[in-house]
Coordinates of C-alpha atoms in Angstrom, one line a residue:
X2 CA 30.5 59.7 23.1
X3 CA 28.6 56.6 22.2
X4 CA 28.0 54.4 19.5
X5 CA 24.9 52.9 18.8
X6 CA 26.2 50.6 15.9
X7 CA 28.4 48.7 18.6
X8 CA 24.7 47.6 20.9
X9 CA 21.8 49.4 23.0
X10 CA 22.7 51.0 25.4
X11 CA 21.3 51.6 29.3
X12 CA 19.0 54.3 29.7
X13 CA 20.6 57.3 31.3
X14 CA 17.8 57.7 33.8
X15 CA 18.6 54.0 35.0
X16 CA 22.5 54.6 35.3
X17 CA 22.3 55.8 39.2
X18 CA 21.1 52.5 39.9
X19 CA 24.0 50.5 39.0
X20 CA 26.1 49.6 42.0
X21 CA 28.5 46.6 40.1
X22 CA 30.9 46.5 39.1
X23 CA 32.4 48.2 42.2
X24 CA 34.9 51.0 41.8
X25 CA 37.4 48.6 43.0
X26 CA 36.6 46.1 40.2
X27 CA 36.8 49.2 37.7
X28 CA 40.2 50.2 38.4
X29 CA 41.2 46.4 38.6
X30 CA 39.8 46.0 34.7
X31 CA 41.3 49.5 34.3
X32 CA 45.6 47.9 35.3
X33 CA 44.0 44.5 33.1
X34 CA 43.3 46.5 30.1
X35 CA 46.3 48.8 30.5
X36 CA 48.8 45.6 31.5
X37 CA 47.9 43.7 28.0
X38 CA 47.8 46.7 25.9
X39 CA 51.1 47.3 26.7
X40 CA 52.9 44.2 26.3
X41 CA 50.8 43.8 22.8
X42 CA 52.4 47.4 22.1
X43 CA 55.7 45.4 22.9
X44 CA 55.0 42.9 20.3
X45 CA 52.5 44.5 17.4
X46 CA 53.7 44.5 14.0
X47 CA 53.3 47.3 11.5
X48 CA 50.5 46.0 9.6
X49 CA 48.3 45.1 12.7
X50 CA 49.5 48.8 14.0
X51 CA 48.4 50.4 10.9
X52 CA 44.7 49.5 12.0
X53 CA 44.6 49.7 15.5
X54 CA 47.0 52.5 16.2
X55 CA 44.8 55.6 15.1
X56 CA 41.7 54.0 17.0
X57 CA 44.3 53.9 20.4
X58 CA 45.5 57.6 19.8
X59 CA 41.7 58.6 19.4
X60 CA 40.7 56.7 23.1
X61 CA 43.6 58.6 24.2
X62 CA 42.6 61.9 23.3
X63 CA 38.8 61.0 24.4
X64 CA 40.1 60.2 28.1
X65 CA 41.6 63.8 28.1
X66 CA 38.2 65.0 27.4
X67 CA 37.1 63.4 30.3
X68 CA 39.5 64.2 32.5
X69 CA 38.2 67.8 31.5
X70 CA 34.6 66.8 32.0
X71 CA 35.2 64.6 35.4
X72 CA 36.4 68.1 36.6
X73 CA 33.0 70.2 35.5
X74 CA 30.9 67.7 36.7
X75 CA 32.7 67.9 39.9
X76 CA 31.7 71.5 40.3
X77 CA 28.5 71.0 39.0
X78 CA 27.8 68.3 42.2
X79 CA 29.6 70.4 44.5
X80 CA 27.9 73.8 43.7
X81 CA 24.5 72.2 43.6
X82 CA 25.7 70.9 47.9
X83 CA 24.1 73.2 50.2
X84 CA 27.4 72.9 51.8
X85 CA 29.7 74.1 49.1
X86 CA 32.2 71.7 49.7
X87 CA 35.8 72.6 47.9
X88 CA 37.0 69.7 45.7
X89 CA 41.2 71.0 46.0
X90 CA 41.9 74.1 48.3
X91 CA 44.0 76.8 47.6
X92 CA 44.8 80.5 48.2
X93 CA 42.5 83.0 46.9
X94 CA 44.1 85.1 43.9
X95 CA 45.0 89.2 44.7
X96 CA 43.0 91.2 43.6
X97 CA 44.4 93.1 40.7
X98 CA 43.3 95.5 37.4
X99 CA 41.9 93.9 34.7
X100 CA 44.3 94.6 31.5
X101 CA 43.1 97.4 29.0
X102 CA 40.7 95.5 26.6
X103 CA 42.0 96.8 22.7
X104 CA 40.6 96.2 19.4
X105 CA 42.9 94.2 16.8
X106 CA 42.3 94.7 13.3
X107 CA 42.6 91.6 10.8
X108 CA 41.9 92.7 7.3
X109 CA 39.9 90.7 4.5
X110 CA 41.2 87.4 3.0
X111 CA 41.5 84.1 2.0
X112 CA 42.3 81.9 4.7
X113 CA 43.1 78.5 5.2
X114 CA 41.1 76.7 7.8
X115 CA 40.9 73.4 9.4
X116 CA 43.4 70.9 9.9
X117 CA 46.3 69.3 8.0
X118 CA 49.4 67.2 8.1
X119 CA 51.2 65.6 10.7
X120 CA 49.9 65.0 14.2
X121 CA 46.3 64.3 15.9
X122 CA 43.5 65.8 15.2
X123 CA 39.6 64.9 15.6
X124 CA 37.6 64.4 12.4
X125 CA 35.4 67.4 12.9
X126 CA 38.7 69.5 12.1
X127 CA 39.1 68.4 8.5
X128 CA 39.3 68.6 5.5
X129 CA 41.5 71.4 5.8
X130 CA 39.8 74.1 3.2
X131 CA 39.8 78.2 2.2
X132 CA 37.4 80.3 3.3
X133 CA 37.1 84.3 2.6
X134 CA 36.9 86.0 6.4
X135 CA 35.6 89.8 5.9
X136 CA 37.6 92.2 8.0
X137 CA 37.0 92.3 11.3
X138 CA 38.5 93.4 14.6
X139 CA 38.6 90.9 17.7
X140 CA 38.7 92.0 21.7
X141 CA 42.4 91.5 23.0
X142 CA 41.3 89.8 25.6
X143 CA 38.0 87.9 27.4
X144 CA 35.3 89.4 28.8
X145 CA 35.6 90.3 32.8
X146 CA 33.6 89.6 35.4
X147 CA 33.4 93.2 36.1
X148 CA 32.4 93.9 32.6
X149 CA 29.4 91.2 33.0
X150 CA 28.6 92.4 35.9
X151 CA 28.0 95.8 34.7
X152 CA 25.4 94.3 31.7
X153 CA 23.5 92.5 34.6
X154 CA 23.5 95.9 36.7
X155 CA 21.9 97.5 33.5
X156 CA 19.0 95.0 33.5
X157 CA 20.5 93.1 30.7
X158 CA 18.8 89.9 31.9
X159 CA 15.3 92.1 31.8
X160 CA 16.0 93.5 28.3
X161 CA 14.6 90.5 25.4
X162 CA 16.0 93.4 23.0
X163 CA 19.8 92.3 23.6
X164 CA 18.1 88.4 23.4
X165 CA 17.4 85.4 21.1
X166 CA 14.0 84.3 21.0
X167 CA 15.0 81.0 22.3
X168 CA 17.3 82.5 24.8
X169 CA 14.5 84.8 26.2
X170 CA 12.4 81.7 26.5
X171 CA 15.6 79.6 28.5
X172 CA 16.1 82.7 30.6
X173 CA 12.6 83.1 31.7
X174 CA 12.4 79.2 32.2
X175 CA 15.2 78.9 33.9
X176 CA 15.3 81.8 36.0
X177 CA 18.8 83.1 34.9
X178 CA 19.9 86.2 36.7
X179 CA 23.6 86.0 36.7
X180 CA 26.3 83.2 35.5
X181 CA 25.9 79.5 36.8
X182 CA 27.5 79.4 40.2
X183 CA 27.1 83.1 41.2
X184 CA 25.1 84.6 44.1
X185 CA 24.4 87.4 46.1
X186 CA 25.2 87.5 49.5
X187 CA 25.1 90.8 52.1
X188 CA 25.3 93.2 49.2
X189 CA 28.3 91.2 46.6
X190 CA 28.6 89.0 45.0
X191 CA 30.0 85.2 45.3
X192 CA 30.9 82.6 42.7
X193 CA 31.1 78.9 43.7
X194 CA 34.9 77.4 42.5
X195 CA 36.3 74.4 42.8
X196 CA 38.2 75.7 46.0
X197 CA 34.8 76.5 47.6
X198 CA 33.0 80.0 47.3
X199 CA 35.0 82.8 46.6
X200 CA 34.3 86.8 46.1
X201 CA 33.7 87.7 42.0
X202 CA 37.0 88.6 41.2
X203 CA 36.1 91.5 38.8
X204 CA 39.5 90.9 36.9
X205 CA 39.0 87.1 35.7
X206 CA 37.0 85.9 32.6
X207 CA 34.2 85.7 33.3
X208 CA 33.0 81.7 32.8
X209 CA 29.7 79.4 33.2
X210 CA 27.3 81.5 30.7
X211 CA 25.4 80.3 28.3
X212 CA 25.8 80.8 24.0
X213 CA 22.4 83.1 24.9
X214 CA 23.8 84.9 27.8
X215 CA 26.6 85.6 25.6
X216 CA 25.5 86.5 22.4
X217 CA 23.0 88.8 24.4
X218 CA 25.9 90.4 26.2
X219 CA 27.7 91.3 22.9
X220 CA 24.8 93.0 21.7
X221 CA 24.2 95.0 24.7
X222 CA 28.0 95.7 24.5
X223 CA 27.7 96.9 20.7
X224 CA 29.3 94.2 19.2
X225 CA 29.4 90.6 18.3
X226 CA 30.7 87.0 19.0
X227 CA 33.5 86.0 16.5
X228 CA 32.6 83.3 14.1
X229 CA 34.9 80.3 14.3
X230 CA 36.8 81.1 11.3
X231 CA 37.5 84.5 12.8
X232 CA 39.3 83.1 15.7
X233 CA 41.0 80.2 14.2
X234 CA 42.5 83.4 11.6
X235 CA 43.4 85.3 15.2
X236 CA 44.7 82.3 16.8
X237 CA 46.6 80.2 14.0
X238 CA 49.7 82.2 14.7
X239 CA 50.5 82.2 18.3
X240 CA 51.9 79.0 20.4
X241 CA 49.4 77.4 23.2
X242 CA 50.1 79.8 26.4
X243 CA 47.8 80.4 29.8
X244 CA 46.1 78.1 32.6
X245 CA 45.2 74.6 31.8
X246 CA 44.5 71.6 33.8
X247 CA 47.7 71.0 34.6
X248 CA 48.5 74.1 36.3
X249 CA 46.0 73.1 39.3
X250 CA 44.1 76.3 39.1
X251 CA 40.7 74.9 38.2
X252 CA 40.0 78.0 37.5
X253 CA 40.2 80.9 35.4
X254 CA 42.9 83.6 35.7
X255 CA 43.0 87.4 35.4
X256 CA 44.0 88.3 31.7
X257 CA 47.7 89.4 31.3
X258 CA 48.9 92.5 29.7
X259 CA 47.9 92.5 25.8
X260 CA 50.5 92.6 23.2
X261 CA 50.5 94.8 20.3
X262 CA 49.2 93.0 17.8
X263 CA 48.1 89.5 19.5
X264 CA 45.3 89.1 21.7
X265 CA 46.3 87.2 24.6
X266 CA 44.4 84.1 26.3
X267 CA 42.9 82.9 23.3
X268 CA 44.1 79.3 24.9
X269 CA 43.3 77.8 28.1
X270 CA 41.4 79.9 30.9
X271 CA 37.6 79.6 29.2
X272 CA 36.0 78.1 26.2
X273 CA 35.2 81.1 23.8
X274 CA 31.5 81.0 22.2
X275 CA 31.5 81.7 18.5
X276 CA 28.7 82.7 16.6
X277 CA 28.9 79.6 14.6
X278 CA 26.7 76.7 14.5
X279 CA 28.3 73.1 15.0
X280 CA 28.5 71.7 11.2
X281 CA 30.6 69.7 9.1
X282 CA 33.2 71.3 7.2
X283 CA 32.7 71.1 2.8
X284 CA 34.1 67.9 2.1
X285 CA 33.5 66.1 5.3
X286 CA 32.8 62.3 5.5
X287 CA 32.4 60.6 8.9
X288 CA 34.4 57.3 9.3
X289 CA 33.3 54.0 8.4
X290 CA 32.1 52.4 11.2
X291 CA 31.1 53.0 15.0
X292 CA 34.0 55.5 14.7
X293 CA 32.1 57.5 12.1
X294 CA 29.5 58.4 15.5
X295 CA 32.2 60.5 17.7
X296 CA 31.7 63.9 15.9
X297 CA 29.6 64.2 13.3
X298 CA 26.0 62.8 14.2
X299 CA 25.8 65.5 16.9
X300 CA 26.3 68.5 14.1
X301 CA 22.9 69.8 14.8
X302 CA 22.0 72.4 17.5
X303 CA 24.9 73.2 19.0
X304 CA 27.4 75.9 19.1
X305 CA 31.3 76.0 18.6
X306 CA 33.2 76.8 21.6
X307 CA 37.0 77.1 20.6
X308 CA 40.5 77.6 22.7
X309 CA 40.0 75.5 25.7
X310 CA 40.0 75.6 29.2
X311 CA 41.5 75.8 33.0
X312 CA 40.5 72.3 33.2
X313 CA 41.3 71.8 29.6
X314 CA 45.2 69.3 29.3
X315 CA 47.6 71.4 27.5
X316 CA 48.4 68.9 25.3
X317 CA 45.0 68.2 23.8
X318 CA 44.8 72.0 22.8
X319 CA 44.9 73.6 18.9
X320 CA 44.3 76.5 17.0
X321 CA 41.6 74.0 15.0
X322 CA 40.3 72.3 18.0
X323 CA 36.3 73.0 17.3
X324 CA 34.4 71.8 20.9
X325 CA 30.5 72.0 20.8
X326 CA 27.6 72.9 23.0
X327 CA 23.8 73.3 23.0
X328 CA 23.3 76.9 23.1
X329 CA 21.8 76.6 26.5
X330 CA 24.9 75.1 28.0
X331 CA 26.7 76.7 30.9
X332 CA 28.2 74.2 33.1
X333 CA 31.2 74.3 31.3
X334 CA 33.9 76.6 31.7
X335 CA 32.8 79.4 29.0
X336 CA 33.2 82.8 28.2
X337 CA 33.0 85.8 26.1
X338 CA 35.3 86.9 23.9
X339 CA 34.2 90.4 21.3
X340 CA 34.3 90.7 18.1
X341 CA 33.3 93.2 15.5
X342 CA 32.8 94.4 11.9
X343 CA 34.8 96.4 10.2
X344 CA 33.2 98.6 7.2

């Protein structure tokens, strides 16, 4: 984020160019910062804490984001190197059967949605408020690679039937054949991870598509992306399980066994695309301030994205969390998972 009410700031084309501070004088402002921080933690009284507390939790919970982010635009650097360097090695997973993909039923209401009562949450997530979700049923579990692959095998990149007009136009553009990071190589197919190139494991999410590549999936499928409301409905129930950042993976796992009536992954692993544009919820009112520029100036289009991420810390996970993309987005780690009406 950035806030323009605080002073200009450098043009990103120019930001290469800066070679000072040094990143040894960046670490040593890094233990200054941290050092008097905590000994005024030592020392701060509650009405001073009051004020500055919730601004310190928030800079907290923006440095997990970028510890998320440092780790995508690692891969995006390293997949872009002819050499394919691998950021953190490690064994390649067995291969092994995708889980059965089921429908889950969720019949019509009145939900509550948003966020509400103790603990952080960003501003984007409130106010907490009802909204009526028509039934619908929602894929147990992500889409595979195998499953994706089997949409590209059927010339769904060559089809503008299954696209968005804007998405047709980005495809062409961009030349889009196949996720970010895929190739083919002597007859299969390869995905750049952040332990180097690796064989499409047809059992794991497929990840790094675009809001177009997967809304045009779904409709080749027969089916849908879920709005947000949808999910968060699915998801509100169930603790935060699967692979985050601080399992080491980097990357997304196969899918275990679904559940009878929970679909399983809905946290960690990939980003889900919803079928929901990026906008404030009724009632919303950015902060006062600089602060009031972290969410709500960027509600225009983009796409929500909900359940996080491999590279995603645990801790900064929720049912409510709403992350956002431009729909042409891809170098993060997102994926696909189904949703449909039910008449």
């Amino acid at each position: 984020s950035y806030y323009n009410a605080v002073g200009d700031r450098l043009p990103r084309p120019s930001r290469g160019l800066l070679s000072r501070p040094t990143v040894g004088e960046v670490y040593r402002y890094r233990e200054h910062v941290d050092l008097h921080l905590l000994r005024w933690l030592d020392q701060v009284d509650e009405e001073h804490w009051q004020r500055v507390g919730p601004i310190l939790t928030l800079g907290l919970h923006h440095e997990q984001q970028h510890q998320e982010l440092i780790l995508t635009d690692l891969k995006h650097a390293f997949g872009g190197n002819p050499l394919r360097p691998a950021y953190r090695e490690r064994e390649a997973d067995p291969q092994v059967d995708a889980s059965p993909l089921r429908w889950i039923v969720y019949p019509e209401g009145m939900h509550w949605i948003g966020h509400e009562g103790d603990g952080f949450a960003f501003d984007n997530e409130s106010p907490r408020h009802r909204e009526f979700v028509e039934a619908f049923a929602l894929a147990s579990r992500p889409v595979t690679n195998a499953e994706y692959l089997a949409f590209i095998e059927d010339g769904g990149y060559d089809r503008p039937e299954f696209w968005l007009s804007d998405g047709w136009n980005e495809r062409r553009v961009q030349g889009w054949s196949a996720p970010l990071y895929w190739e083919h190589r002597d007859n299969d197919w390869w995905a750049y991870t952040l332990a180097g190139p690796r064989p499409v494991n047809p059992a794991e999410p497929v990840t790094h598509i675009s809001y177009y590549e997967a809304d045009a999936y779904a409709r080749w499928a027969g089916a849908r992306l879920p709005t947000e409301a949808e999910w968060e409905v699915a998801a509100s129930p169930w603790p935060i399980t699967g692979h985050f950042i601080e399992d080491g993976r980097y990357h997304p796992a196969p899918s275990p066994e679904p559940l009878d009536d929970r679909p399983v992954a809905l946290f960690g692993d990939v980003w889900e695309w919803t079928r929901s544009p990026y906008a404030p919820y009724p009632g919303y009112t950015p902060a006062a301030g600089a602060l009031g520029e972290y969410n709500g100036k960027f509600m225009c289009n983009q796409m929500v994205l909900r359940g996080g991420s491999c590279t995603t810390p645990r801790s900064h996970i929720r049912a409510t969390y709403r992350n956002f993309f431009p729909p042409s987005a891809r170098w993060q780690f997102s994926g696909i998972r189904l949703a449909k009406d039910v008449l």
